[in-house]
mmCIF file of C-alpha atoms in Angstrom:
data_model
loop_
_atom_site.group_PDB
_atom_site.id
_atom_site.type_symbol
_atom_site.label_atom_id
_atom_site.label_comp_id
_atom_site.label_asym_id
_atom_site.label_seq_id
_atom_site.Cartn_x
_atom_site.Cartn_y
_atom_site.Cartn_z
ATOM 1 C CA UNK F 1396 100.599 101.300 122.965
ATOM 2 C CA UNK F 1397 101.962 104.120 120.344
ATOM 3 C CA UNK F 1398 99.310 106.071 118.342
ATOM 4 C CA UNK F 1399 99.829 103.828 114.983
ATOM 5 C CA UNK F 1400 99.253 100.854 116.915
ATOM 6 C CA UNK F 1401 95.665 102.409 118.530
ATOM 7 C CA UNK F 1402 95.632 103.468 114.926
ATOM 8 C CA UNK F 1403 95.564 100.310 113.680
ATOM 9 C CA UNK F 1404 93.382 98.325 115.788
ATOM 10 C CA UNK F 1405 90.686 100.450 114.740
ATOM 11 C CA UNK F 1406 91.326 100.251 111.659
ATOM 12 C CA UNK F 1407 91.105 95.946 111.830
ATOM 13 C CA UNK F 1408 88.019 96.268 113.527
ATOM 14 C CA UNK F 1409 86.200 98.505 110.793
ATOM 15 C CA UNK F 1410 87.853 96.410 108.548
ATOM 16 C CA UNK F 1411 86.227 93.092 110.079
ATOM 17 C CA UNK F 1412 82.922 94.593 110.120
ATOM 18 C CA UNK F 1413 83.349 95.323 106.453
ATOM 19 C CA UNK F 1414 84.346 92.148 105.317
ATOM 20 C CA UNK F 1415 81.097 90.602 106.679
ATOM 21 C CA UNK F 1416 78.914 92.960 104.630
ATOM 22 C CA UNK F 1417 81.657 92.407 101.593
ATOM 23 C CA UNK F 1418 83.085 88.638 100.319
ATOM 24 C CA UNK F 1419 86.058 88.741 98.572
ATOM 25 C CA UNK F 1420 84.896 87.410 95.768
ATOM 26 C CA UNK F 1421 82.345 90.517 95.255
ATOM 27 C CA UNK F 1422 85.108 92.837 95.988
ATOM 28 C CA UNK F 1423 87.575 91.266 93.300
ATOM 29 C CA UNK F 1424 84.798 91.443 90.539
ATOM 30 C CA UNK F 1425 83.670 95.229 91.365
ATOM 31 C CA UNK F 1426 87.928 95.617 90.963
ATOM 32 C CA UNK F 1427 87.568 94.125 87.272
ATOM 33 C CA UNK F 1428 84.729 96.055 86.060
ATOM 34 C CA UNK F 1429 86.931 99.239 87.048
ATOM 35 C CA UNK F 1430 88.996 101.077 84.062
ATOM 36 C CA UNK F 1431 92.113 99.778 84.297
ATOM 37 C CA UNK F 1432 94.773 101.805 86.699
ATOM 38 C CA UNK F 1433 96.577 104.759 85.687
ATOM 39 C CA UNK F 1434 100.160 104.531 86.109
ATOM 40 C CA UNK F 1435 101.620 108.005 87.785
ATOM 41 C CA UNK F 1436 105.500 106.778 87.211
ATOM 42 C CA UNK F 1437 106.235 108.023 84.014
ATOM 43 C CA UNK F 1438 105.164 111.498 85.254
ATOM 44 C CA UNK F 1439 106.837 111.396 88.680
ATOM 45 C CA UNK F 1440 109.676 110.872 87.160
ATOM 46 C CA UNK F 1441 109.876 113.941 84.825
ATOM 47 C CA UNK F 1442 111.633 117.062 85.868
ATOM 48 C CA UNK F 1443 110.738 119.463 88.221
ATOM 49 C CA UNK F 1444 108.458 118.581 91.603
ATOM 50 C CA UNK F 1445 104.968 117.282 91.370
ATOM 51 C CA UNK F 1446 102.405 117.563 93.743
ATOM 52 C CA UNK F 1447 100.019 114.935 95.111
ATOM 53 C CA UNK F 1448 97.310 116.793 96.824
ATOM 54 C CA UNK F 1449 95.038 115.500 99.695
ATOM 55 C CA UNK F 1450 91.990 115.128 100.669
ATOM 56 C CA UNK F 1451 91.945 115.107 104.700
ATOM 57 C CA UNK F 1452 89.147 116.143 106.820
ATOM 58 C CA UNK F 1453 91.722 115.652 109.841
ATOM 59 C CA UNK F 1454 94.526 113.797 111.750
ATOM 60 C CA UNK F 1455 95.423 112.922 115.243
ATOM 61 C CA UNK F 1456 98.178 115.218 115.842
ATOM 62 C CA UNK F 1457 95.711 118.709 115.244
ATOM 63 C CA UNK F 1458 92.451 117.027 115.130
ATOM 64 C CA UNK F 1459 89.731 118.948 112.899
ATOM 65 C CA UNK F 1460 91.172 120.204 109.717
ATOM 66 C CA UNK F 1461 88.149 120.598 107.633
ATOM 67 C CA UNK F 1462 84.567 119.880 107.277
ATOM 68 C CA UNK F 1463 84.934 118.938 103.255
ATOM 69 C CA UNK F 1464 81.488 118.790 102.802
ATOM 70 C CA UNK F 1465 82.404 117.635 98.968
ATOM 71 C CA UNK F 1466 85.474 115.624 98.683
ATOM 72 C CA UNK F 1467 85.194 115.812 94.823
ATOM 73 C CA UNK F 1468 84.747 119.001 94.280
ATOM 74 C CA UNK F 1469 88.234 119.800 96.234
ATOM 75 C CA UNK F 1470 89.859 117.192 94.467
ATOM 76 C CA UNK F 1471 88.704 118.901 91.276
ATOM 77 C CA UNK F 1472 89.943 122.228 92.294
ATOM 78 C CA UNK F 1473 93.161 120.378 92.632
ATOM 79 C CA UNK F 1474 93.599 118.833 89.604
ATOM 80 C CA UNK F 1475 92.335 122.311 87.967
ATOM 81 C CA UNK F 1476 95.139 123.801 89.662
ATOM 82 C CA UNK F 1477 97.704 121.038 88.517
ATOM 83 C CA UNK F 1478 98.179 118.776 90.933
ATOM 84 C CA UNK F 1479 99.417 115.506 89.178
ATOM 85 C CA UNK F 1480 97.772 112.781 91.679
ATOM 86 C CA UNK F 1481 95.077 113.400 94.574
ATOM 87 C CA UNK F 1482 95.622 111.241 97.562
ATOM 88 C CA UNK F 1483 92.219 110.674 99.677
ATOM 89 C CA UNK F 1484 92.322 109.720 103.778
ATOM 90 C CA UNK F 1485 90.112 106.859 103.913
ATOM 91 C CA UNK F 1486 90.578 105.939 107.361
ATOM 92 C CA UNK F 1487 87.250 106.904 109.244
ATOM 93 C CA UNK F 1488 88.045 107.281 113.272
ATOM 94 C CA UNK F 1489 91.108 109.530 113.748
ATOM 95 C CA UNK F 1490 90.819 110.724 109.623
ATOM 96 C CA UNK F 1491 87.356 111.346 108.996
ATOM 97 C CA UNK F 1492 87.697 109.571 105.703
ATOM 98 C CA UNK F 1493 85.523 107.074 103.929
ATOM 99 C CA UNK F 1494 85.909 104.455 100.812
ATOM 100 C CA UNK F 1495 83.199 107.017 99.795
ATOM 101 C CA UNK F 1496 85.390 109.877 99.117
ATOM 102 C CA UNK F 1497 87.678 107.960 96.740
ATOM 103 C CA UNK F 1498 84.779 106.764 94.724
ATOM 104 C CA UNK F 1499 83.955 110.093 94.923
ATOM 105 C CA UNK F 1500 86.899 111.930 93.727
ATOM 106 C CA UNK F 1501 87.451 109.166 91.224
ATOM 107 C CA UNK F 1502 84.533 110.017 89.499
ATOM 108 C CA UNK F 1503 85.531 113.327 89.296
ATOM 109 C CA UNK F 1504 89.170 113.674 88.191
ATOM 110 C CA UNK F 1505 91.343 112.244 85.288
ATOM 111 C CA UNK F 1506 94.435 112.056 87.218
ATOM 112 C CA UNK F 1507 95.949 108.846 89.463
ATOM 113 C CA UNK F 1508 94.095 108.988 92.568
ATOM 114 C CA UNK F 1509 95.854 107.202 95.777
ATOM 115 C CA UNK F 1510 93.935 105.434 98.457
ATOM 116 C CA UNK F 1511 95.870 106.464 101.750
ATOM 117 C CA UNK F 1512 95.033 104.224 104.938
ATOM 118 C CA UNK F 1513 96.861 101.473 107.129
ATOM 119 C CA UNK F 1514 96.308 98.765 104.897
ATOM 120 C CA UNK F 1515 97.628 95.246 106.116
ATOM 121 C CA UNK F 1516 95.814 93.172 104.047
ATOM 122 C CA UNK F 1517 95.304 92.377 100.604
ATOM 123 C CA UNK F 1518 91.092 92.571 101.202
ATOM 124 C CA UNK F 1519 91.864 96.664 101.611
ATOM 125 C CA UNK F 1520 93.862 96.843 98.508
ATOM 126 C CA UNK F 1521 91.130 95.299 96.812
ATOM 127 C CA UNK F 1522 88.535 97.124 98.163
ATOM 128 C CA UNK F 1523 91.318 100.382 96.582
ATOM 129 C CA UNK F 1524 91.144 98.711 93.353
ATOM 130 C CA UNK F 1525 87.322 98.234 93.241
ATOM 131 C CA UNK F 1526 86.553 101.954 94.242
ATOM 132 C CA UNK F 1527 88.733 103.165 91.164
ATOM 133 C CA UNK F 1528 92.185 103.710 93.056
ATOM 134 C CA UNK F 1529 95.298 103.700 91.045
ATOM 135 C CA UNK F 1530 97.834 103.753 93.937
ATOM 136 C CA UNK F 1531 97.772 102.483 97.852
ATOM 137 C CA UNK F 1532 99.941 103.559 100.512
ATOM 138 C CA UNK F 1533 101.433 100.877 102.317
ATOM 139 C CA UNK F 1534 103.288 102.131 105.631
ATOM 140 C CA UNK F 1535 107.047 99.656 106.950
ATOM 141 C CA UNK F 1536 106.298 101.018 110.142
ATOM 142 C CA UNK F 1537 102.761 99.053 110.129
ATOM 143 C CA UNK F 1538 103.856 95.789 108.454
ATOM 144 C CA UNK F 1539 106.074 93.118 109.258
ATOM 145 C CA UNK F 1540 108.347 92.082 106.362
ATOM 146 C CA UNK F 1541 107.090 89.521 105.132
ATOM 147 C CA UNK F 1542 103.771 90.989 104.810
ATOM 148 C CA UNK F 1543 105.109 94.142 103.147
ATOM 149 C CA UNK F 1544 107.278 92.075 100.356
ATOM 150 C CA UNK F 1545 103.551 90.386 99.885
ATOM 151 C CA UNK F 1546 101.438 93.603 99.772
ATOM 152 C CA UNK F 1547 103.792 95.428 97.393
ATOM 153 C CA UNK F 1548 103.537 92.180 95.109
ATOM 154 C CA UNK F 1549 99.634 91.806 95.252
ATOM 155 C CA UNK F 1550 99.139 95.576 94.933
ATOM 156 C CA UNK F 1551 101.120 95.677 91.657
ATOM 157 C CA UNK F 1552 99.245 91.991 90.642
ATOM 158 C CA UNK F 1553 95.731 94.186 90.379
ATOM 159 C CA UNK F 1554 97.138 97.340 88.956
ATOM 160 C CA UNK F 1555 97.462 99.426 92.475
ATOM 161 C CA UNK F 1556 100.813 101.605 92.236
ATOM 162 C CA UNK F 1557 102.434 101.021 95.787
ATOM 163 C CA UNK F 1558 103.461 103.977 97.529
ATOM 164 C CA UNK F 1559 106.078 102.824 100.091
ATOM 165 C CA UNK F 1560 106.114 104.965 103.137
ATOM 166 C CA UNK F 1561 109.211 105.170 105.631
ATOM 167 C CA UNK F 1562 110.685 107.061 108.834
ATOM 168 C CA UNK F 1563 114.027 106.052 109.386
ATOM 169 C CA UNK F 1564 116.939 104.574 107.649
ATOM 170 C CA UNK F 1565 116.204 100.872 108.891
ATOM 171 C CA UNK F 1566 113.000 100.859 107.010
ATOM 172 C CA UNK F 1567 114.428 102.697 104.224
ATOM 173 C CA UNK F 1568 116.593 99.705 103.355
ATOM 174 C CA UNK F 1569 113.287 97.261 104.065
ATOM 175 C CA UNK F 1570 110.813 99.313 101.438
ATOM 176 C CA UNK F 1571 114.355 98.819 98.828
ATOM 177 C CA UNK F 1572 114.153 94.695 99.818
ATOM 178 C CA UNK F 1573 110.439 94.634 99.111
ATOM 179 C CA UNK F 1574 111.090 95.813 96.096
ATOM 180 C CA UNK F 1575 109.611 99.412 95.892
ATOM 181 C CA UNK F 1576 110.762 101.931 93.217
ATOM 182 C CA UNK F 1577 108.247 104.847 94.589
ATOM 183 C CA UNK F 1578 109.020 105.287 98.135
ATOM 184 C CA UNK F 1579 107.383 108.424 100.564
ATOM 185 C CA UNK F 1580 109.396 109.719 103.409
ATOM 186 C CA UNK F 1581 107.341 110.541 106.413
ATOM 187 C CA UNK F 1582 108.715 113.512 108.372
ATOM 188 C CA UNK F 1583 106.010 112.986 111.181
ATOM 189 C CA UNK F 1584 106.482 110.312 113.117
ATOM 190 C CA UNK F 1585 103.180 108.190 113.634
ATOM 191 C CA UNK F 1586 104.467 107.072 116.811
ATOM 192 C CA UNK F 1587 104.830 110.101 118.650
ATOM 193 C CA UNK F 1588 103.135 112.326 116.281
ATOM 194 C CA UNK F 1589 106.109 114.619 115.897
ATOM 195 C CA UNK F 1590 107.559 116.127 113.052
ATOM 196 C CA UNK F 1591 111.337 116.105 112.241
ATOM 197 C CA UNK F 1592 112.006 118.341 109.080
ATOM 198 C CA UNK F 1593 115.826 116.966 108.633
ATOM 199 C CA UNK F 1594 114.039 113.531 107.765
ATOM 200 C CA UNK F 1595 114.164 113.381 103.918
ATOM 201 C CA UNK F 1596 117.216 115.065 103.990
ATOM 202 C CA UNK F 1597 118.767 112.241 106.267
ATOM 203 C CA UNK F 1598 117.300 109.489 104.180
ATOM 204 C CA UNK F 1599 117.227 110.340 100.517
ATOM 205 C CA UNK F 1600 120.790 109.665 99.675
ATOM 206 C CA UNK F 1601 120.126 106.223 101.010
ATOM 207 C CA UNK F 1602 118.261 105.753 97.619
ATOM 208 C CA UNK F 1603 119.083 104.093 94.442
ATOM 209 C CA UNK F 1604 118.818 106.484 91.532
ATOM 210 C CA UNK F 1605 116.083 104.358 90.084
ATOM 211 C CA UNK F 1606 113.300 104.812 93.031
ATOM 212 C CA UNK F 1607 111.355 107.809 92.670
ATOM 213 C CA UNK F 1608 111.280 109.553 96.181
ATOM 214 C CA UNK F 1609 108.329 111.216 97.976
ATOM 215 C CA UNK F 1610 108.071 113.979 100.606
ATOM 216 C CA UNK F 1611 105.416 113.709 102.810
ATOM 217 C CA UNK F 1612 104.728 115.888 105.613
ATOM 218 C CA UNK F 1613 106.164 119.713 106.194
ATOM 219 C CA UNK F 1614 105.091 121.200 102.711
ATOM 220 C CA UNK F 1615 103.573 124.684 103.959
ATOM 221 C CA UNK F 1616 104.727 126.370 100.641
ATOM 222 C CA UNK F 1617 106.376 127.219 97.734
ATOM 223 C CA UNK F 1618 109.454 127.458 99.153
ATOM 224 C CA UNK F 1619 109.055 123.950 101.131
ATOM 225 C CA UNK F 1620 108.497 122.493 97.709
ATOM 226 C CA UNK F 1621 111.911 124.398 96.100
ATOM 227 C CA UNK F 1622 113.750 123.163 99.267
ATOM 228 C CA UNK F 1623 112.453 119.395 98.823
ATOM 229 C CA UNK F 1624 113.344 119.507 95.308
ATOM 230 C CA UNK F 1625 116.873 120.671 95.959
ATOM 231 C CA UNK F 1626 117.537 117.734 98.487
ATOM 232 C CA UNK F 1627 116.020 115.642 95.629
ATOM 233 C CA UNK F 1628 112.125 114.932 95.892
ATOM 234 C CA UNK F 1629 110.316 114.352 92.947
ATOM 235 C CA UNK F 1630 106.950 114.575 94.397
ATOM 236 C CA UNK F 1631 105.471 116.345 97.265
ATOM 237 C CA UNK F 1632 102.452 115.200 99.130
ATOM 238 C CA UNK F 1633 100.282 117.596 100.652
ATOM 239 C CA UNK F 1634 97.428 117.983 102.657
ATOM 240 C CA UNK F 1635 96.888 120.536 105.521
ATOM 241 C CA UNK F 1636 98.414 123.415 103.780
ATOM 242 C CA UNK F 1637 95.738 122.878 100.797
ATOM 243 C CA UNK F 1638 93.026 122.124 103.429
ATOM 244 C CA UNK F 1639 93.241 124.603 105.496
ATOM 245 C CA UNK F 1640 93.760 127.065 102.684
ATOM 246 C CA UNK F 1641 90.342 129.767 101.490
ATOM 247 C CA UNK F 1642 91.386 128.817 97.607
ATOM 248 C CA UNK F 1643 93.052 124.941 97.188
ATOM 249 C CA UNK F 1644 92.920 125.703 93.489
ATOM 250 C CA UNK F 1645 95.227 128.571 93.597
ATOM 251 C CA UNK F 1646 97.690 127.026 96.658
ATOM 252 C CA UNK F 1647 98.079 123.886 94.291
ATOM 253 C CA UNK F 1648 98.905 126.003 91.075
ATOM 254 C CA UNK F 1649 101.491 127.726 93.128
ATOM 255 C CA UNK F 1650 103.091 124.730 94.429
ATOM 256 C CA UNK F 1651 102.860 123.564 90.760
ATOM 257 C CA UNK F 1652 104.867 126.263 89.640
ATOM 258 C CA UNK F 1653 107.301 126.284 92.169
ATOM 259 C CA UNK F 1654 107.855 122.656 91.364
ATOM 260 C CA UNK F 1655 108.471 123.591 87.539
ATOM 261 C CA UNK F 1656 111.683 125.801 89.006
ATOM 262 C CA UNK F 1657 114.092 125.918 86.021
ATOM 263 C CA UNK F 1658 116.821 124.615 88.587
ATOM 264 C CA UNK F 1659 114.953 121.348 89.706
ATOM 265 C CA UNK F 1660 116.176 119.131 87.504
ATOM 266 C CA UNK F 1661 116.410 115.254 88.691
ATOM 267 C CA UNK F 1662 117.704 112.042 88.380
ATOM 268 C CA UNK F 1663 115.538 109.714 85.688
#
């Protein structure tokens, strides 16, 4: 069994034990009463490289990042500091996240904020929705088709931005066929853990002009962001740099600024 798939089966049991406490039909009308979603496209798709920032107490492949005693306070710093979304781990066992934290953080900051978990069912992205997410990762490596085409349809039904993640060229061409137009490349691999840096590089030209594209993993600074933006990211995602860091709000503003490099100029 790889690590997503142990990944995963935790993740359905907290999710069972959740849906007891929770209908459905609670969950969809806590969703409704939320503000309605902000939309981070037209933004991502401006010039220059902008930064979604996480909030991750830790991971499986190094464990115990950070206590983050006060999720919302870091995700403030982050905004302060320019970040234009905050993504927030809400996966509990091998992340140390919570539904908490985003509803948490959303109270907190005026920017999109992104639920990130193995979601495989349209209960979780409600659950996004009704703690004030505006995006939801959905992963191809964690999905069969059918239920990706499915998940990318119901996220956009409630107002949920779907960020599309991929690894390889295969499910590059399956996030395109679900239809997704913001699409995250993955440079660690979540079934051995291991991180490939030539990833985006490899996969990005495999993109229509019209998808904004997302690097995820490998951003340790500035000049990871400068390099990203060269091989054509629009956004960065990161987490353990800002994490790990003694002042998030500076390390963002840096990244910020690197991102607003005169010579990064991209595709609309």
């Amino acid at each position: 069994m790889s690590v997503l798939d142990e990944i995963i089966d935790g993740v359905m049991a907290d999710l069972a034990v959740r849906m007891q406490t929770c209908p459905l039909d609670d969950l969809k009308e806590s969703a409704h009463r939320q503000d309605p979603a902000l939309d981070p496209m037209p933004t991502f798709r401006a010039d220059g490289v902008n930064v979604i920032a996480e909030v991750k107490r830790a991971s499986p492949s190094k464990g115990s990042l950070a206590p983050i005693k006060d999720p919302a306070a870091l995700a403030e710093d982050y905004a302060v500091g320019g970040a234009a979304a905050i993504s927030v781990l809400t996966e509990q066992r091998r992340f140390g996240g919570t539904l908490e934290d985003l509803r948490a953080v959303r109270s907190r900051v005026t920017v999109p904020v992104l639920r990130k978990d193995f979601i495989t069912t349209s209960y979780q992205l409600w659950e996004a929705r009704a703690a004030g997410a505006d995006m939801a990762l959905l992963i191809v490596a964690a999905l069969e088709q059918d239920a990706l085409v499915s998940l990318v349809e119901r996220a956009r039904s409630i107002g949920l931005t779907p960020l599309v993640e991929v690894h390889d060229e295969p499910e590059v061409q399956r996030a395109l066929d679900a239809g997704a137009d913001l699409i995250g490349v993955n440079a660690r691999n979540l079934k051995t853990l291991e991180v490939d840096r030539t990833t985006f590089e490899r996969l990005v030209p495999s993109m229509p002009s019209g998808v904004v594209t997302v690097a995820e993993s490998g951003v340790r600074g500035p000049h990871d962001v400068i390099e990203y933006g060269r091989l054509g990211a629009q956004v960065v995602l990161v987490g353990e740099t800002l994490v790990r860091g003694e002042n998030p709000r500076e390390t963002v503003a840096d990244l910020v600024a690197a991102g607003s490099h005169p010579a990064l100029q991209h595709r609309a």
